[in-house]
Amino acid sequence: MRYFSIILLFLASFYTANLDAQQHPRPKIGVVLSGGGAKGAAHIGVLKVLEKNHVPVDYIVGTSIGAYVAGLYALGYSAAQIEEIMLKLPWDDGYSDFIPRQSLAFEDKKLRDQYNLSFRLGYSDGELKTPTGLLLGQSAGQLLQISTDVVPKFTSFDDLAIPYRAIASDIVTAKAVVITKGSITKAMRASAAVPGVVDPVNIDGQLLVDGGIANNMPVDVVKAMGADIVIAVDIGSPLLGKEDINSAIDVISQLSNILTNTTTLLQKEQLSEQDILLRPAIDDLSTTDFAIMPQALILGEQAALSAQDRIAKLAISPQDYDNYQQEKSNKSQVWFANFANPIVAITYQNNSTVSQTIIQEKLAIAIGDVVSIETLNAAVTRIYALNQFEHVDAEFIDLPQGRHLTVTTQQKSWGPNFLHFGFSLQSDFSSKSIVAVDMAYIQHDLTANGGEWRNEAKLGWESMFASEFYQPLAKNQRYFSSARIEFAQDKWEPTQTRPELVNEYFQANLGLGVNYTDNGAVEFGFIGEDGRLSFKDEISASFDYRSVGAYLSFDYDSLDSMHFPTQGNKLSLNVYLRKENYDEVTGIAPKDDSFEVQFDWRGAFSFRHHAFAGIVSFSSLDNDSDFSVHVSELGGFLNLSGYQQDALIGAHKAFAAIVYQYDLGRELFGQTSLPLYLGTSIEAGNVWAVNDSIKLDDLIPSGSVYLGTDTSFGPAVLGIGFASGGNSTAFISLGKSF
């Protein structure tokens, strides 16, 4: 009987405890993570303290960088995992949508080299057009996708391991937008799209930008989700003092701070006595320098530890916390396990005129493939490198039978016709400086296969006007035809042995070609010229000439930079067969058959901060006379550096150089700093007249020492060149040097 009473007492106690738990459940805890750029690592420190204290998070909401950290936590990553992901990510890459040269197609490489000023400017419908942001957000979006991995789109963010919301601002209405479903990567990107700096993100027809404008610390949102107790982390920037406002940029920064501070103050009013507000000591940290993230993380942890007593009161038992963690893990495994499932369908949402055949070829993902984040990122990069799109996105939907991949491409909003600009200045501080400004207006998509009409102009010491129609002959654009006509004026400065020389000519060519790889093309065609060669003195003769003939060109180009290469090769072989007709001039045959070969190679390899490059250039012309207007030049930076620009001209040319470069800037100031190259070259070359034979004994030794940097506006080089015979130059080069 006594044992029976004990059992009844135990059952009654258990029932009473269970009934009390149902009547008095633990309070639901919501975490709010505000925006603050690189200072967002402080959020990780706060989450670490919550985990150490066994504090469960039932809801999580974030704005801007807060939406990023909150999104990863909602997916099921721990604070330690987020720290590893976030601190290893190359955040500075997100500040540029610049496509690496080696990733561009061959034609785009030539265009980049010629028009080195990276303006995004288009013209259509009778007006000039630009993007809506300085950055397109492609690189930043891919960085976010690397963080979130190949997760699918969600019908509701309530289905995540922790229910989640991201806050953005509608740029049209200026109202806060709570993103509750869809692509978590796109939600993060929209929440952090700084207006005017990054393109707005289109979600369900709304143009969304940084949520900090409308609600930088969304306490109201997490309360609406059901949170009883809120832990809010404020990392917003304080207002600048009067002494710190000294420029237009400072004024713009202050306006941004005013907006975010105003919204944060309104949200603080919604906090109750039981809520916890944390303000890490991050006021002196930069929002844009991601090198400060480890420091910000520590400050976030310190801020949470300062509220240790209040946070500890929210703890649950170790067993209950283990159950909570297991429940989160079970939820996250629903989508993490699907990463190993094969692709069962691929859909292309191609909002451009680029052939889907080309996009599909670049994607290089097939039905049945298992796609990792590395594979997906490489595929998106290949598509974006077509240089035809404003954005390229790839998203998954998980189906019972496998994964459905959707690839979305968005054409450039400032197209389809674009303006391009280039600039160069070469000077040896003694003779005339050589300046060139290049401009092009290129109309795209004029035919079903993507025909282009290119109109180009070059102004300065030399000039050129040209019009070319480039016509791909198939949807995949492998085969093409081209027709070009141009007027050019080439000049050679006077030297001790010749007066100034001017060659003015019209040239037309018609060709057929094949892009045999992304890095190269072969072209065959016909070429004609009608020109006049003039010597700018009162003694030498001037005469007219004409020529017709055929050409064959072979090109391959995988070089990562034309000016400071560290890897790749660039090879060009051109062959011309011409019939040349000259006016009656003493010593020149009136009719002449000529055969010309031009060969140029440049290659490089590197290790750590050291790079080695080789240059070889050779040309030779064979004809029935001792004269030709088709000459080659030597002189200038890394082209027989001891001589001024194009000082030597002749029908035959031979040149070779070995170049060594040391990346001084990144060695001294870190990997993300602007490169600063300290270089030197050993060179040898010469030119010969038509009737001379090339002799190695005639080669002129030369060399250079220089300091240079490569920017988005092209290279800048300052150096000294020297050659045998006492020739030497000091030179400065801005912009392209070819």
XYZ file of C-alpha atoms in Angstrom:
738
model
C 0.000 0.000 0.000
C 2.883 2.337 0.868
C 4.494 1.785 -2.572
C 1.179 2.433 -4.288
C 0.905 5.778 -2.473
C 4.410 6.754 -3.595
C 3.565 5.994 -7.231
C 0.373 8.051 -7.023
C 2.326 10.921 -5.473
C 4.937 10.785 -8.292
C 2.274 10.754 -11.014
C 0.476 13.646 -9.382
C 3.721 15.663 -9.181
C 4.536 14.949 -12.832
C 1.029 15.952 -13.923
C 1.188 19.135 -11.884
C 4.619 20.078 -13.342
C 3.489 19.357 -16.878
C 0.300 21.348 -16.376
C 2.338 24.247 -14.989
C 4.674 24.130 -18.019
C 1.691 24.269 -20.355
C 0.100 27.105 -18.431
C 3.410 28.994 -18.059
C 5.548 28.227 -21.152
C 8.963 29.830 -21.412
C 8.951 33.255 -23.093
C 9.750 33.340 -26.819
C 13.004 35.152 -27.509
C 13.588 37.267 -30.602
C 16.939 38.634 -31.740
C 17.276 41.815 -33.798
C 20.545 42.521 -35.635
C 20.959 46.023 -37.064
C 22.924 47.260 -40.062
C 26.452 48.626 -39.834
C 28.635 47.254 -42.614
C 31.901 45.627 -41.570
C 30.983 46.214 -37.924
C 28.412 43.425 -38.358
C 30.932 40.899 -37.048
C 29.920 42.202 -33.617
C 26.677 40.249 -34.062
C 28.647 37.008 -34.053
C 30.137 37.896 -30.663
C 26.642 38.433 -29.253
C 25.390 35.106 -30.644
C 28.389 33.338 -29.120
C 27.470 34.615 -25.656
C 23.831 33.573 -26.128
C 24.949 30.066 -27.064
C 27.321 29.794 -24.085
C 24.455 30.774 -21.794
C 22.032 28.275 -23.380
C 19.690 31.029 -24.529
C 17.370 29.780 -27.292
C 16.540 32.057 -30.210
C 12.979 31.597 -31.453
C 12.873 34.413 -34.009
C 15.615 36.391 -35.716
C 15.404 39.545 -37.839
C 18.109 41.610 -39.482
C 18.836 44.656 -41.595
C 21.752 44.963 -44.039
C 24.778 43.120 -42.577
C 22.445 42.114 -39.759
C 20.219 40.371 -42.325
C 23.288 38.444 -43.490
C 24.304 37.198 -40.027
C 20.677 36.565 -39.055
C 20.074 34.640 -42.283
C 23.018 32.318 -41.710
C 21.920 31.723 -38.118
C 18.373 31.024 -39.289
C 19.674 28.443 -41.773
C 21.116 26.481 -38.869
C 24.744 27.575 -38.747
C 26.249 28.075 -35.297
C 27.979 31.304 -34.281
C 31.366 29.606 -34.653
C 30.481 28.445 -38.181
C 29.312 31.939 -39.127
C 32.584 33.342 -37.795
C 34.559 30.954 -39.995
C 32.459 31.768 -43.070
C 32.320 35.508 -42.546
C 35.935 36.159 -41.632
C 37.312 34.068 -44.497
C 35.120 35.651 -47.162
C 36.935 38.134 -49.497
C 34.517 40.974 -48.786
C 36.552 43.558 -50.690
C 35.776 41.643 -53.909
C 32.192 42.806 -53.484
C 33.285 46.395 -54.125
C 33.885 45.643 -57.798
C 31.933 43.989 -60.612
C 35.060 44.195 -62.752
C 35.338 41.031 -64.848
C 38.946 39.772 -64.805
C 40.571 40.188 -68.200
C 41.426 36.498 -68.515
C 37.724 35.601 -68.112
C 36.549 37.789 -71.000
C 35.953 36.503 -74.515
C 38.599 37.370 -77.087
C 36.679 40.282 -78.665
C 35.920 41.739 -75.244
C 39.586 41.559 -74.294
C 40.449 43.696 -77.323
C 37.681 46.126 -76.432
C 38.876 46.375 -72.794
C 42.461 47.026 -73.889
C 41.507 49.734 -76.374
C 38.921 51.493 -74.190
C 40.488 51.393 -70.757
C 38.227 53.912 -68.969
C 35.639 51.830 -67.138
C 32.599 54.062 -67.595
C 29.183 52.407 -67.860
C 27.392 54.644 -70.314
C 24.768 53.825 -72.904
C 22.657 55.673 -75.423
C 19.208 54.698 -76.621
C 15.752 56.214 -77.017
C 17.387 59.594 -77.560
C 19.052 59.805 -74.143
C 22.214 58.880 -72.294
C 21.768 56.104 -69.753
C 23.755 54.827 -66.771
C 23.177 52.055 -64.224
C 21.206 52.896 -61.089
C 24.232 52.141 -58.918
C 27.984 52.504 -59.092
C 28.118 48.747 -58.489
C 25.819 46.215 -60.113
C 25.890 43.926 -57.073
C 26.894 40.802 -59.007
C 30.118 40.153 -57.102
C 28.465 40.881 -53.761
C 25.604 38.541 -54.635
C 27.994 35.723 -55.476
C 29.841 36.238 -52.180
C 26.538 35.916 -50.331
C 25.683 32.768 -52.273
C 29.026 31.238 -51.314
C 28.017 31.875 -47.683
C 24.532 30.398 -47.919
C 25.631 27.490 -50.149
C 23.187 25.920 -52.603
C 20.086 26.341 -50.423
C 16.731 26.397 -52.218
C 14.119 29.100 -52.404
C 11.731 28.921 -49.448
C 7.964 29.284 -49.627
C 8.220 30.854 -46.181
C 11.160 31.898 -44.017
C 9.147 30.484 -41.111
C 10.300 27.063 -42.362
C 13.936 27.803 -41.535
C 15.649 26.407 -38.451
C 14.753 29.752 -36.859
C 11.943 31.854 -38.355
C 13.635 34.759 -40.137
C 12.921 38.135 -41.699
C 15.120 40.506 -43.723
C 14.317 44.208 -43.896
C 14.740 46.263 -47.069
C 13.463 49.647 -48.253
C 11.293 50.253 -51.294
C 13.177 52.956 -53.216
C 9.926 54.086 -54.848
C 7.809 54.505 -51.703
C 10.611 54.814 -49.070
C 8.668 52.301 -46.944
C 10.158 49.345 -45.118
C 9.643 45.979 -46.790
C 9.685 42.797 -44.705
C 10.981 39.942 -46.867
C 9.333 36.712 -45.710
C 10.026 34.167 -48.465
C 11.969 33.317 -51.606
C 15.733 33.312 -52.048
C 17.481 34.026 -48.769
C 20.550 35.166 -50.712
C 18.522 37.686 -52.679
C 16.834 38.842 -49.457
C 20.259 39.501 -47.918
C 21.418 41.323 -51.061
C 18.331 43.535 -51.139
C 18.650 44.401 -47.454
C 22.255 45.582 -47.976
C 21.983 47.370 -51.364
C 23.230 50.874 -50.533
C 21.255 53.369 -52.681
C 23.297 54.940 -55.452
C 26.203 52.604 -54.743
C 24.606 49.246 -55.552
C 21.809 48.553 -58.015
C 18.379 48.033 -56.407
C 17.238 44.406 -56.195
C 13.942 43.534 -57.870
C 11.804 41.250 -55.715
C 8.173 40.733 -56.722
C 8.230 43.937 -58.754
C 9.568 46.085 -55.926
C 12.917 47.867 -56.276
C 14.554 47.235 -52.924
C 17.576 48.887 -51.318
C 19.273 49.001 -47.916
C 16.770 48.459 -45.124
C 18.636 50.871 -42.859
C 16.864 53.773 -44.551
C 13.447 52.667 -43.329
C 14.141 50.426 -40.335
C 17.704 49.766 -39.231
C 16.807 47.910 -35.996
C 13.433 46.223 -36.636
C 12.195 45.554 -33.105
C 8.580 45.906 -34.260
C 9.019 43.123 -36.816
C 10.339 40.534 -34.343
C 7.588 41.432 -31.856
C 5.000 40.933 -34.597
C 6.457 37.484 -35.223
C 5.630 36.543 -31.612
C 8.706 37.430 -29.558
C 8.003 38.025 -25.855
C 11.533 39.178 -25.058
C 13.754 41.017 -27.544
C 17.542 41.113 -27.627
C 18.435 44.008 -29.953
C 21.970 44.755 -31.121
C 22.610 48.318 -32.316
C 25.759 48.795 -34.421
C 24.611 51.850 -36.355
C 27.085 54.656 -36.961
C 26.866 57.715 -34.693
C 26.381 61.197 -36.106
C 29.535 62.978 -37.199
C 30.691 65.968 -35.211
C 30.973 69.398 -36.802
C 34.757 69.079 -37.046
C 34.399 65.800 -39.004
C 32.211 67.200 -41.796
C 34.693 68.541 -44.334
C 33.593 67.262 -47.743
C 30.612 66.281 -49.882
C 31.244 62.642 -48.980
C 31.075 63.540 -45.295
C 27.735 65.289 -45.878
C 26.320 62.251 -47.699
C 27.578 59.985 -44.910
C 25.960 62.225 -42.323
C 22.624 62.124 -44.162
C 22.787 58.327 -44.154
C 23.584 58.337 -40.438
C 20.658 60.668 -39.745
C 18.245 58.306 -41.532
C 19.438 55.168 -39.776
C 19.666 56.839 -36.382
C 16.144 58.216 -36.715
C 14.670 54.791 -37.454
C 16.701 53.216 -34.646
C 15.459 55.764 -32.102
C 11.853 55.001 -33.079
C 12.475 51.271 -32.632
C 14.116 51.742 -29.242
C 10.849 53.253 -28.007
C 9.235 49.851 -28.565
C 11.589 48.085 -26.189
C 10.166 47.186 -22.784
C 11.955 46.762 -19.451
C 12.343 43.018 -19.987
C 14.000 43.518 -23.383
C 17.777 43.808 -23.726
C 19.492 46.478 -25.841
C 23.179 45.944 -26.611
C 25.376 48.688 -28.011
C 28.932 47.400 -28.705
C 31.711 50.005 -28.513
C 32.151 50.093 -32.293
C 31.791 53.847 -32.916
C 35.421 54.278 -33.967
C 35.376 51.344 -36.400
C 34.906 51.660 -40.164
C 31.788 50.373 -41.872
C 33.680 49.633 -45.098
C 37.021 48.225 -43.915
C 36.392 44.523 -43.440
C 39.821 44.084 -41.868
C 38.254 45.324 -38.607
C 35.831 42.371 -38.343
C 37.862 40.366 -35.773
C 37.976 43.462 -33.560
C 34.238 44.071 -34.009
C 33.499 40.462 -33.055
C 35.359 40.861 -29.765
C 33.531 44.121 -29.013
C 30.197 42.422 -29.674
C 31.104 39.651 -27.274
C 32.146 42.184 -24.645
C 28.849 44.053 -25.009
C 26.888 40.840 -24.457
C 29.031 39.882 -21.452
C 28.296 43.279 -19.910
C 24.662 42.177 -19.811
C 25.556 38.666 -18.606
C 23.224 38.763 -15.579
C 20.166 39.626 -17.648
C 21.073 37.203 -20.440
C 21.645 34.330 -17.976
C 18.061 34.696 -16.727
C 16.852 33.672 -20.210
C 18.779 30.398 -20.137
C 17.077 27.022 -20.289
C 18.365 23.747 -18.886
C 21.214 21.961 -20.669
C 18.848 19.153 -21.642
C 16.248 21.538 -23.013
C 18.971 23.445 -24.891
C 20.256 20.208 -26.426
C 16.686 19.409 -27.507
C 16.388 22.919 -28.972
C 19.639 22.509 -30.921
C 18.574 19.076 -32.157
C 15.271 20.463 -33.366
C 17.131 23.185 -35.309
C 19.464 20.603 -36.795
C 16.563 18.385 -37.859
C 14.964 21.311 -39.671
C 18.158 22.390 -41.427
C 18.887 18.852 -42.578
C 15.721 19.031 -44.667
C 17.531 21.331 -47.120
C 21.182 20.557 -46.350
C 20.599 16.883 -47.201
C 19.172 17.898 -50.569
C 22.547 19.355 -51.619
C 23.513 15.815 -52.688
C 20.437 15.381 -54.897
C 20.888 15.572 -58.682
C 19.495 18.223 -61.002
C 16.222 17.047 -62.561
C 15.265 20.246 -64.398
C 16.910 23.461 -65.604
C 14.903 26.566 -66.478
C 16.337 29.666 -68.163
C 14.686 33.010 -67.470
C 16.618 34.907 -70.110
C 15.691 38.583 -69.935
C 18.140 39.493 -72.675
C 18.784 39.053 -76.377
C 21.717 36.708 -75.782
C 21.036 33.289 -77.265
C 20.008 30.683 -74.711
C 22.359 28.336 -76.554
C 25.305 30.449 -75.426
C 24.053 30.705 -71.834
C 23.500 26.958 -71.688
C 26.984 26.322 -73.045
C 28.554 28.589 -70.407
C 26.486 27.081 -67.588
C 27.921 23.628 -68.382
C 25.558 21.940 -65.900
C 23.432 19.040 -67.136
C 20.464 17.046 -65.911
C 21.724 14.439 -63.456
C 24.616 16.539 -62.148
C 25.088 17.079 -58.417
C 25.944 20.764 -58.062
C 28.215 22.081 -55.331
C 28.544 25.750 -54.455
C 31.959 25.793 -56.160
C 30.456 24.399 -59.375
C 27.538 26.813 -59.257
C 29.720 29.850 -58.568
C 32.047 28.954 -61.451
C 29.064 28.528 -63.783
C 27.536 31.890 -62.834
C 30.951 33.527 -63.263
C 31.299 32.095 -66.779
C 27.892 33.421 -67.798
C 28.511 36.851 -66.293
C 31.895 36.980 -68.072
C 30.004 37.159 -71.380
C 29.852 40.850 -70.432
C 26.273 41.101 -71.650
C 24.359 41.108 -68.375
C 23.625 43.362 -65.441
C 22.907 40.401 -63.162
C 23.100 36.627 -63.331
C 21.308 34.616 -60.643
C 20.940 30.880 -60.047
C 18.356 29.491 -57.633
C 17.159 26.034 -56.608
C 13.766 24.560 -55.839
C 13.837 21.184 -54.106
C 11.422 18.615 -55.532
C 10.752 15.051 -54.334
C 12.634 13.647 -57.322
C 15.573 16.078 -57.204
C 16.565 19.737 -57.650
C 15.167 22.279 -60.114
C 17.732 24.912 -61.106
C 16.575 28.273 -62.449
C 19.122 30.542 -64.145
C 18.054 34.176 -64.524
C 19.931 36.604 -66.754
C 19.111 40.307 -66.863
C 20.379 42.448 -69.721
C 22.171 45.717 -69.018
C 19.587 48.388 -68.281
C 21.695 51.112 -69.904
C 21.951 49.240 -73.227
C 21.737 47.888 -75.806
C 23.975 50.593 -77.314
C 27.093 51.592 -75.419
C 29.700 54.331 -75.375
C 33.319 53.412 -74.627
C 36.284 55.646 -73.843
C 40.037 55.217 -73.653
C 42.939 57.467 -72.785
C 46.713 57.299 -72.941
C 49.611 59.649 -72.379
C 53.230 58.803 -73.144
C 56.047 61.227 -72.357
C 59.826 61.078 -72.054
C 59.971 64.557 -70.444
C 62.031 65.929 -73.344
C 60.259 65.673 -76.686
C 56.583 66.043 -77.518
C 54.175 64.071 -75.328
C 51.946 61.624 -77.163
C 48.312 61.858 -76.091
C 45.405 59.810 -77.413
C 41.699 59.816 -76.604
C 39.662 56.900 -77.944
C 35.893 56.795 -78.282
C 33.491 54.182 -79.599
C 29.751 53.885 -80.041
C 28.701 50.250 -80.407
C 25.171 49.205 -81.331
C 24.311 45.658 -80.313
C 21.675 43.104 -81.280
C 21.048 44.491 -84.745
C 20.424 41.007 -86.151
C 18.980 37.756 -84.850
C 22.455 36.366 -84.233
C 23.716 39.454 -82.385
C 25.145 41.703 -85.086
C 27.106 44.762 -83.938
C 27.833 48.081 -85.612
C 30.956 49.704 -84.201
C 31.865 53.340 -84.824
C 35.257 54.381 -83.460
C 37.384 57.501 -83.260
C 40.884 58.271 -82.031
C 42.046 61.833 -81.437
C 45.410 63.226 -80.402
C 48.912 62.947 -81.822
C 47.539 60.342 -84.205
C 43.947 60.047 -85.370
C 41.573 57.423 -86.678
C 37.901 57.182 -87.665
C 36.379 53.795 -88.409
C 33.094 51.998 -88.897
C 32.765 48.222 -88.694
C 29.901 45.743 -88.888
C 30.512 42.504 -87.000
C 28.071 39.724 -87.833
C 27.989 36.334 -86.054
C 26.882 33.666 -88.518
C 25.160 31.362 -86.013
C 23.354 31.500 -82.676
C 26.424 30.269 -80.841
C 28.460 33.107 -82.453
C 31.362 30.775 -83.221
C 31.608 31.861 -86.853
C 31.509 35.502 -87.904
C 32.016 37.965 -90.720
C 33.339 41.499 -90.473
C 33.394 44.518 -92.762
C 35.400 47.588 -91.778
C 36.354 50.924 -93.302
C 38.607 53.473 -91.629
C 40.590 56.624 -92.152
C 43.822 56.896 -90.146
C 46.695 59.304 -89.751
C 49.873 57.707 -88.392
C 52.808 59.879 -87.370
C 56.453 59.334 -86.543
C 58.285 62.087 -84.692
C 61.418 63.588 -86.304
C 64.810 62.193 -85.367
C 68.366 63.139 -86.232
C 68.153 61.033 -89.400
C 64.626 61.821 -90.672
C 61.990 64.566 -90.639
C 58.519 64.090 -89.199
C 56.666 61.479 -91.222
C 52.895 61.312 -91.734
C 50.949 58.458 -93.293
C 47.309 59.242 -94.112
C 45.226 56.472 -95.604
C 41.820 54.940 -96.127
C 41.610 51.224 -95.452
C 38.835 48.703 -96.008
C 38.695 45.030 -95.206
C 36.198 42.205 -95.480
C 36.752 39.000 -93.537
C 35.397 35.673 -92.337
C 36.485 34.102 -89.086
C 35.968 31.532 -86.372
C 36.217 31.916 -82.600
C 37.911 28.565 -82.094
C 37.960 29.109 -78.315
C 36.844 31.854 -75.942
C 40.457 33.023 -75.981
C 41.182 33.090 -79.683
C 40.078 33.615 -83.258
C 41.249 32.907 -86.784
C 40.252 35.290 -89.585
C 40.821 35.374 -93.337
C 39.886 38.244 -95.612
C 40.694 40.895 -98.176
C 42.168 44.314 -97.538
C 42.619 47.490 -99.575
C 44.364 50.820 -98.929
C 44.523 54.237 -100.528
C 46.925 56.664 -98.879
C 49.519 59.400 -98.969
C 52.936 59.391 -97.290
C 54.319 62.853 -96.437
C 57.627 64.070 -95.025
C 57.112 67.290 -93.079
C 60.018 69.241 -94.543
C 60.616 71.163 -97.744
C 63.092 68.710 -99.268
C 61.710 65.176 -99.041
C 59.096 63.980 -101.494
C 55.502 63.033 -100.743
C 53.589 60.493 -102.785
C 50.320 58.602 -103.055
C 49.980 54.834 -102.896
C 47.365 52.104 -103.180
C 47.377 48.434 -102.291
C 45.036 45.452 -102.440
C 45.558 42.022 -101.019
C 44.582 39.287 -98.593
C 45.297 38.670 -94.932
C 45.254 35.795 -92.476
C 45.305 36.355 -88.704
C 45.613 33.931 -85.826
C 45.155 35.136 -82.240
C 45.210 33.562 -78.804
C 44.911 35.552 -75.582
C 44.664 34.254 -72.003
C 46.755 37.002 -70.404
C 45.440 38.414 -67.123
C 46.820 41.912 -67.783
C 48.323 43.604 -70.806
C 50.633 45.794 -68.752
C 51.511 43.902 -65.558
C 50.784 40.256 -66.410
C 51.219 37.503 -63.860
C 49.834 34.561 -65.827
C 48.703 33.565 -69.296
C 49.840 34.055 -72.862
C 48.996 36.400 -75.710
C 49.989 35.361 -79.211
C 49.279 37.046 -82.543
C 50.308 35.974 -86.043
C 49.356 38.090 -89.082
C 50.207 37.369 -92.708
C 49.604 39.833 -95.579
C 49.931 39.304 -99.318
C 49.576 42.600 -101.219
C 49.924 44.276 -104.574
C 51.266 47.782 -103.937
C 51.096 50.663 -106.417
C 53.136 53.830 -105.856
C 53.306 57.143 -107.708
C 56.367 57.638 -109.843
C 59.093 58.318 -107.266
C 62.801 57.762 -107.801
C 63.929 54.481 -106.264
C 60.424 53.067 -105.735
C 58.938 50.483 -108.051
C 55.557 51.723 -109.297
C 54.082 48.229 -108.920
C 55.191 45.844 -106.244
C 54.181 42.479 -104.805
C 54.827 42.187 -101.073
C 54.612 39.452 -98.477
C 54.573 40.455 -94.789
C 54.641 38.389 -91.600
C 54.055 39.782 -88.095
C 54.460 37.725 -84.931
C 53.950 38.918 -81.338
C 53.987 36.957 -78.087
C 53.771 37.933 -74.473
C 53.562 35.450 -71.611
C 53.908 35.448 -67.843
C 53.985 33.287 -64.754
C 54.256 34.163 -61.087
C 54.673 32.853 -57.569
C 53.747 34.776 -54.440
C 54.646 38.439 -55.154
C 57.116 37.700 -57.952
C 56.205 37.708 -61.654
C 58.259 36.980 -64.751
C 57.179 37.957 -68.267
C 58.607 37.352 -71.696
C 58.063 39.445 -74.832
C 58.920 38.490 -78.405
C 58.051 40.592 -81.449
C 59.096 39.877 -85.028
C 58.053 41.222 -88.423
C 59.470 40.905 -91.905
C 58.430 42.187 -95.317
C 59.591 40.842 -98.649
C 58.955 42.731 -101.891
C 60.529 43.659 -105.227
C 61.675 47.109 -104.111
C 63.754 48.657 -101.354
C 60.778 50.606 -99.967
C 57.356 49.981 -98.408
C 54.871 52.035 -96.427
C 54.159 48.976 -94.293
C 56.727 49.362 -91.540
C 57.134 48.318 -87.906
C 58.183 50.494 -84.968
C 60.443 50.180 -81.965
C 60.891 52.547 -79.048
C 59.073 53.238 -75.817
C 58.272 51.427 -72.573
C 59.147 47.698 -72.842
C 59.624 48.183 -76.578
C 63.330 49.123 -76.559
C 62.932 51.327 -73.506
C 66.093 53.361 -74.049
C 64.532 55.062 -77.078
C 61.622 57.459 -77.330
C 58.248 56.231 -78.582
C 58.460 54.770 -82.137
C 61.953 56.201 -82.668
C 62.981 53.344 -84.985
C 60.966 52.276 -88.032
C 61.722 49.687 -90.657
C 60.345 46.888 -92.783
C 61.990 44.229 -90.601
C 61.861 44.129 -86.816
C 63.150 41.813 -84.129
C 62.676 42.382 -80.417
C 62.773 40.317 -77.229
C 62.580 41.158 -73.532
C 62.573 39.476 -70.139
C 60.678 41.370 -67.449
C 60.706 40.866 -63.684
C 58.070 42.468 -61.428
C 57.720 42.509 -57.663
C 54.352 43.405 -56.142
C 55.673 45.847 -53.592
C 52.295 47.313 -52.629
C 50.601 44.102 -51.549
C 53.721 42.909 -49.788
C 53.908 46.082 -47.705
C 50.257 46.980 -47.265
C 48.333 43.705 -47.532
C 46.579 41.547 -50.100
C 43.677 43.927 -50.630
C 45.822 46.983 -51.295
C 46.338 48.501 -54.709
C 49.190 46.686 -56.456
C 52.438 48.625 -56.728
C 54.903 46.974 -59.071
C 58.650 47.453 -58.933
C 59.976 46.131 -62.222
C 63.019 45.818 -64.402
C 63.566 44.575 -67.938
C 66.378 43.303 -70.125
C 65.662 43.990 -73.801
C 67.245 43.697 -77.227
C 65.969 44.664 -80.667
C 66.389 46.612 -83.870
C 64.772 47.404 -87.206
C 66.129 46.994 -90.725
C 65.286 48.412 -94.151
C 63.543 46.362 -96.841
C 66.686 45.274 -98.639
C 68.634 44.555 -95.441
C 68.910 41.141 -93.865
C 68.202 40.665 -90.177
C 71.429 40.177 -88.225
C 71.629 39.290 -84.566
C 74.867 41.286 -84.340
C 72.829 44.433 -85.011
C 70.562 43.984 -81.988
C 70.594 46.955 -79.619
C 70.745 46.041 -75.890
C 68.306 47.970 -73.753
C 66.555 47.830 -70.418
C 64.439 49.685 -67.891
C 63.642 50.140 -64.220
C 60.117 51.273 -63.373
C 57.443 51.681 -60.752
C 53.839 51.161 -61.775
C 50.328 50.342 -60.686
C 47.312 48.872 -62.446
C 43.958 50.544 -61.847
C 40.480 50.318 -63.325
C 41.526 53.278 -65.492
C 44.560 51.488 -66.867
C 48.211 51.458 -65.848
C 50.365 54.268 -64.522
C 54.120 53.831 -64.952
C 57.130 55.974 -64.080
C 60.560 54.731 -65.044
C 63.946 55.058 -66.686
C 65.002 53.355 -69.918
C 68.508 52.922 -71.232
C 70.196 51.464 -74.313
C 73.680 50.967 -75.711
C 75.337 53.978 -77.290
C 74.372 56.251 -74.436
C 70.667 56.437 -75.283
C 68.433 56.844 -72.262
C 64.968 58.129 -71.453
C 62.912 58.934 -68.420
C 59.288 58.121 -69.174
C 55.830 58.393 -67.731
C 52.897 56.425 -69.059
C 49.241 56.884 -68.117
C 46.586 54.691 -69.630
C 47.322 52.053 -72.220
C 50.835 51.997 -73.645
C 50.360 50.282 -76.990
